[in-house]
PDB file of C-alpha atoms and ligand atoms in Angstrom:
ATOM      1  CA  UNK A1041      24.699  76.800  15.215  1.00  0.00           C
ATOM      2  CA  UNK A1042      26.331  73.830  18.229  1.00  0.00           C
ATOM      3  CA  UNK A1043      28.433  70.680  17.837  1.00  0.00           C
ATOM      4  CA  UNK A1044      25.611  68.139  18.971  1.00  0.00           C
ATOM      5  CA  UNK A1045      26.830  64.670  20.108  1.00  0.00           C
ATOM      6  CA  UNK A1046      27.094  61.809  18.522  1.00  0.00           C
ATOM      7  CA  UNK A1047      25.640  58.385  19.940  1.00  0.00           C
ATOM      8  CA  UNK A1048      27.914  55.679  19.999  1.00  0.00           C
ATOM      9  CA  UNK A1049      26.140  52.331  19.077  1.00  0.00           C
ATOM     10  CA  UNK A1050      25.413  50.773  22.479  1.00  0.00           C
ATOM     11  CA  UNK A1051      22.362  53.646  22.349  1.00  0.00           C
ATOM     12  CA  UNK A1052      19.473  51.660  21.199  1.00  0.00           C
ATOM     13  CA  UNK A1053      18.163  55.020  19.096  1.00  0.00           C
ATOM     14  CA  UNK A1054      21.320  53.781  16.175  1.00  0.00           C
ATOM     15  CA  UNK A1055      18.422  50.760  15.840  1.00  0.00           C
ATOM     16  CA  UNK A1056      15.973  52.719  15.189  1.00  0.00           C
ATOM     17  CA  UNK A1057      13.717  54.228  12.020  1.00  0.00           C
ATOM     18  CA  UNK A1058      14.295  57.642  11.265  1.00  0.00           C
ATOM     19  CA  UNK A1059      10.527  59.555  10.375  1.00  0.00           C
ATOM     20  CA  UNK A1060       9.747  61.169   7.422  1.00  0.00           C
ATOM     21  CA  UNK A1061      10.332  65.600   7.593  1.00  0.00           C
ATOM     22  CA  UNK A1062       6.758  66.827   6.696  1.00  0.00           C
ATOM     23  CA  UNK A1063       7.710  70.328   8.498  1.00  0.00           C
ATOM     24  CA  UNK A1064      10.841  72.931   6.963  1.00  0.00           C
ATOM     25  CA  UNK A1065      11.278  75.120   8.652  1.00  0.00           C
ATOM     26  CA  UNK A1066      13.355  76.749  11.269  1.00  0.00           C
ATOM     27  CA  UNK A1067      13.332  73.733  13.429  1.00  0.00           C
ATOM     28  CA  UNK A1068      14.910  71.424  10.051  1.00  0.00           C
ATOM     29  CA  UNK A1069      16.623  74.638   9.504  1.00  0.00           C
ATOM     30  CA  UNK A1070      18.929  74.556  13.180  1.00  0.00           C
ATOM     31  CA  UNK A1071      19.164  71.133  13.256  1.00  0.00           C
ATOM     32  CA  UNK A1072      21.064  71.612   9.588  1.00  0.00           C
ATOM     33  CA  UNK A1073      22.694  74.062  11.073  1.00  0.00           C
ATOM     34  CA  UNK A1074      24.437  72.477  13.876  1.00  0.00           C
ATOM     35  CA  UNK A1075      24.579  68.508  11.637  1.00  0.00           C
ATOM     36  CA  UNK A1076      27.084  70.271   9.278  1.00  0.00           C
ATOM     37  CA  UNK A1077      29.440  71.670  12.640  1.00  0.00           C
ATOM     38  CA  UNK A1078      29.804  68.308  14.264  1.00  0.00           C
ATOM     39  CA  UNK A1079      30.043  66.406  10.867  1.00  0.00           C
ATOM     40  CA  UNK A1080      33.483  69.445  10.242  1.00  0.00           C
ATOM     41  CA  UNK A1081      34.292  69.227  14.596  1.00  0.00           C
ATOM     42  CA  UNK A1082      34.344  64.852  13.651  1.00  0.00           C
ATOM     43  CA  UNK A1083      36.488  65.332  10.928  1.00  0.00           C
ATOM     44  CA  UNK A1084      33.507  62.952   8.787  1.00  0.00           C
ATOM     45  CA  UNK A1085      32.237  62.282   5.286  1.00  0.00           C
ATOM     46  CA  UNK A1086      28.670  61.987   6.210  1.00  0.00           C
ATOM     47  CA  UNK A1087      25.772  62.368   9.421  1.00  0.00           C
ATOM     48  CA  UNK A1088      22.625  61.654   9.765  1.00  0.00           C
ATOM     49  CA  UNK A1089      20.266  62.589  12.412  1.00  0.00           C
ATOM     50  CA  UNK A1090      19.347  59.125  14.123  1.00  0.00           C
ATOM     51  CA  UNK A1091      23.555  60.069  15.320  1.00  0.00           C
ATOM     52  CA  UNK A1092      22.906  62.793  17.163  1.00  0.00           C
ATOM     53  CA  UNK A1093      19.342  61.506  18.779  1.00  0.00           C
ATOM     54  CA  UNK A1094      16.952  62.936  16.789  1.00  0.00           C
ATOM     55  CA  UNK A1095      14.944  60.292  14.447  1.00  0.00           C
ATOM     56  CA  UNK A1096      13.920  62.132  11.060  1.00  0.00           C
ATOM     57  CA  UNK A1097      15.090  62.289   7.088  1.00  0.00           C
ATOM     58  CA  UNK A1098      17.953  63.822   7.467  1.00  0.00           C
ATOM     59  CA  UNK A1099      22.084  63.708   6.452  1.00  0.00           C
ATOM     60  CA  UNK A1100      24.324  65.655   6.148  1.00  0.00           C
ATOM     61  CA  UNK A1101      26.996  64.437   3.394  1.00  0.00           C
ATOM     62  CA  UNK A1102      30.866  66.331   1.769  1.00  0.00           C
ATOM     63  CA  UNK A1103      33.091  63.616   0.632  1.00  0.00           C
ATOM     64  CA  UNK A1104      35.697  65.610  -0.616  1.00  0.00           C
ATOM     65  CA  UNK A1105      34.524  66.275  -4.795  1.00  0.00           C
ATOM     66  CA  UNK A1106      32.639  68.351  -6.714  1.00  0.00           C
ATOM     67  CA  UNK A1107      29.311  67.267  -5.419  1.00  0.00           C
ATOM     68  CA  UNK A1108      30.227  69.869  -1.891  1.00  0.00           C
ATOM     69  CA  UNK A1109      28.670  69.747   1.156  1.00  0.00           C
ATOM     70  CA  UNK A1110      24.908  68.325   0.270  1.00  0.00           C
ATOM     71  CA  UNK A1111      21.782  68.212   2.671  1.00  0.00           C
ATOM     72  CA  UNK A1112      19.570  65.319   2.147  1.00  0.00           C
ATOM     73  CA  UNK A1113      15.985  65.086   3.561  1.00  0.00           C
ATOM     74  CA  UNK A1114      13.681  62.140   3.172  1.00  0.00           C
ATOM     75  CA  UNK A1115      15.766  60.537  -0.010  1.00  0.00           C
ATOM     76  CA  UNK A1116      16.243  57.757  -1.999  1.00  0.00           C
ATOM     77  CA  UNK A1117      17.610  55.786  -4.064  1.00  0.00           C
ATOM     78  CA  UNK A1118      16.565  56.184  -7.485  1.00  0.00           C
ATOM     79  CA  UNK A1119      18.843  54.358  -9.158  1.00  0.00           C
ATOM     80  CA  UNK A1120      22.638  52.146  -8.576  1.00  0.00           C
ATOM     81  CA  UNK A1121      24.875  49.915 -10.390  1.00  0.00           C
ATOM     82  CA  UNK A1122      28.219  47.798 -10.179  1.00  0.00           C
ATOM     83  CA  UNK A1123      29.767  46.755  -6.510  1.00  0.00           C
ATOM     84  CA  UNK A1124      32.927  48.179  -4.667  1.00  0.00           C
ATOM     85  CA  UNK A1125      34.101  46.125  -1.602  1.00  0.00           C
ATOM     86  CA  UNK A1126      36.008  48.920   0.338  1.00  0.00           C
ATOM     87  CA  UNK A1127      36.597  49.837   3.610  1.00  0.00           C
ATOM     88  CA  UNK A1128      33.608  51.801   5.877  1.00  0.00           C
ATOM     89  CA  UNK A1129      33.905  53.795   9.300  1.00  0.00           C
ATOM     90  CA  UNK A1130      31.346  54.831  11.185  1.00  0.00           C
ATOM     91  CA  UNK A1131      31.425  57.876  13.481  1.00  0.00           C
ATOM     92  CA  UNK A1132      28.973  56.280  15.299  1.00  0.00           C
ATOM     93  CA  UNK A1133      31.284  53.282  15.769  1.00  0.00           C
ATOM     94  CA  UNK A1134      34.574  54.824  16.391  1.00  0.00           C
ATOM     95  CA  UNK A1135      37.474  52.459  16.663  1.00  0.00           C
ATOM     96  CA  UNK A1136      35.104  50.149  14.322  1.00  0.00           C
ATOM     97  CA  UNK A1137      35.606  49.115  10.217  1.00  0.00           C
ATOM     98  CA  UNK A1138      35.498  46.366   7.786  1.00  0.00           C
ATOM     99  CA  UNK A1139      35.130  45.631   3.923  1.00  0.00           C
ATOM    100  CA  UNK A1140      31.658  46.350   2.491  1.00  0.00           C
ATOM    101  CA  UNK A1141      30.039  45.278  -0.955  1.00  0.00           C
ATOM    102  CA  UNK A1142      27.953  48.386  -1.918  1.00  0.00           C
ATOM    103  CA  UNK A1143      27.156  49.197  -4.794  1.00  0.00           C
ATOM    104  CA  UNK A1144      29.878  51.012  -7.268  1.00  0.00           C
ATOM    105  CA  UNK A1145      27.485  54.547  -8.737  1.00  0.00           C
ATOM    106  CA  UNK A1146      24.101  55.467  -6.874  1.00  0.00           C
ATOM    107  CA  UNK A1147      21.985  58.424  -7.649  1.00  0.00           C
ATOM    108  CA  UNK A1148      19.557  59.727  -5.261  1.00  0.00           C
ATOM    109  CA  UNK A1149      16.309  61.871  -5.092  1.00  0.00           C
ATOM    110  CA  UNK A1150      15.816  63.937  -2.298  1.00  0.00           C
ATOM    111  CA  UNK A1151      14.601  67.119  -1.127  1.00  0.00           C
ATOM    112  CA  UNK A1152      16.272  70.244   0.653  1.00  0.00           C
ATOM    113  CA  UNK A1153      16.077  72.986   3.069  1.00  0.00           C
ATOM    114  CA  UNK A1154      12.777  74.640   1.623  1.00  0.00           C
ATOM    115  CA  UNK A1155      11.439  71.308   0.315  1.00  0.00           C
ATOM    116  CA  UNK A1156      12.793  71.165  -3.686  1.00  0.00           C
ATOM    117  CA  UNK A1157      13.414  67.385  -4.794  1.00  0.00           C
ATOM    118  CA  UNK A1158      16.219  67.531  -5.964  1.00  0.00           C
ATOM    119  CA  UNK A1159      18.770  64.475  -7.791  1.00  0.00           C
ATOM    120  CA  UNK A1160      22.293  63.434  -6.963  1.00  0.00           C
ATOM    121  CA  UNK A1161      25.193  60.633  -8.683  1.00  0.00           C
ATOM    122  CA  UNK A1162      27.363  59.118  -7.882  1.00  0.00           C
ATOM    123  CA  UNK A1163      30.603  56.191  -7.830  1.00  0.00           C
ATOM    124  CA  UNK A1164      32.763  55.360  -4.466  1.00  0.00           C
ATOM    125  CA  UNK A1165      33.483  57.197  -1.566  1.00  0.00           C
ATOM    126  CA  UNK A1166      30.343  59.119  -2.176  1.00  0.00           C
ATOM    127  CA  UNK A1167      28.161  55.964  -3.564  1.00  0.00           C
ATOM    128  CA  UNK A1168      29.682  54.474  -0.424  1.00  0.00           C
ATOM    129  CA  UNK A1169      28.480  57.570   1.700  1.00  0.00           C
ATOM    130  CA  UNK A1170      25.315  57.848   1.179  1.00  0.00           C
ATOM    131  CA  UNK A1171      24.270  54.061   1.536  1.00  0.00           C
ATOM    132  CA  UNK A1172      25.898  53.935   4.241  1.00  0.00           C
ATOM    133  CA  UNK A1173      23.957  57.210   5.406  1.00  0.00           C
ATOM    134  CA  UNK A1174      20.749  56.204   4.069  1.00  0.00           C
ATOM    135  CA  UNK A1175      20.645  52.994   6.004  1.00  0.00           C
ATOM    136  CA  UNK A1176      21.050  54.683   9.715  1.00  0.00           C
ATOM    137  CA  UNK A1177      18.058  56.364   8.409  1.00  0.00           C
ATOM    138  CA  UNK A1178      16.444  52.327   8.525  1.00  0.00           C
ATOM    139  CA  UNK A1179      17.761  51.228  11.940  1.00  0.00           C
ATOM    140  CA  UNK A1180      21.343  50.079   9.667  1.00  0.00           C
ATOM    141  CA  UNK A1181      25.010  49.820  10.387  1.00  0.00           C
ATOM    142  CA  UNK A1182      28.000  49.572   7.890  1.00  0.00           C
ATOM    143  CA  UNK A1183      29.196  46.244  10.102  1.00  0.00           C
ATOM    144  CA  UNK A1184      25.412  44.902   8.700  1.00  0.00           C
ATOM    145  CA  UNK A1185      26.372  45.625   5.151  1.00  0.00           C
ATOM    146  CA  UNK A1186      30.296  43.442   4.920  1.00  0.00           C
ATOM    147  CA  UNK A1187      30.767  42.218   1.919  1.00  0.00           C
ATOM    148  CA  UNK A1188      31.259  38.238   1.820  1.00  0.00           C
ATOM    149  CA  UNK A1189      33.795  36.213   4.570  1.00  0.00           C
ATOM    150  CA  UNK A1190      34.839  40.130   6.101  1.00  0.00           C
ATOM    151  CA  UNK A1191      34.891  41.113   9.294  1.00  0.00           C
ATOM    152  CA  UNK A1192      34.305  43.943  11.651  1.00  0.00           C
ATOM    153  CA  UNK A1193      38.678  45.123  12.706  1.00  0.00           C
ATOM    154  CA  UNK A1194      39.148  46.398  15.924  1.00  0.00           C
ATOM    155  CA  UNK A1195      41.711  49.211  16.296  1.00  0.00           C
ATOM    156  CA  UNK A1196      44.091  49.579  19.101  1.00  0.00           C
ATOM    157  CA  UNK A1197      42.973  53.471  20.265  1.00  0.00           C
TER     158      UNK A1197
HETATM  159 NI1   NI B1244      26.926  56.256  10.124  1.00  0.00          NI
END
């Protein structure tokens, strides 16, 4: 277990598309364990591997609800319903926030650390977080998903 350094927005890697995971081996498990440590240390709710400089389709999430801690490998959103406009931030964009337009509810499929497919669904923060982290895999950050008429807010510290 180890903490990894979170890349911030001036790093061009955040704009790159992450690659499918094909090997469900110890190297992946170490990455997942490190991502979990890094997520909790940073007091975040979600982290994508690209944020620590690894271009693999790997995400960890813990939005503090009944879903608990989740590992999402090669995730895909399969259903979405409704809309929500809520404030959002990102560990890679410290001090920035903004109101995004996201689905109210999403269902996704993903592989676990052994390569087994599973499905999960949720609304509110969970849905926002899933969308936000999956966007990272496409090189997209939340400031590109602002709701109409909204702008990026920058806090003092
Ligand atoms: Ni983020």
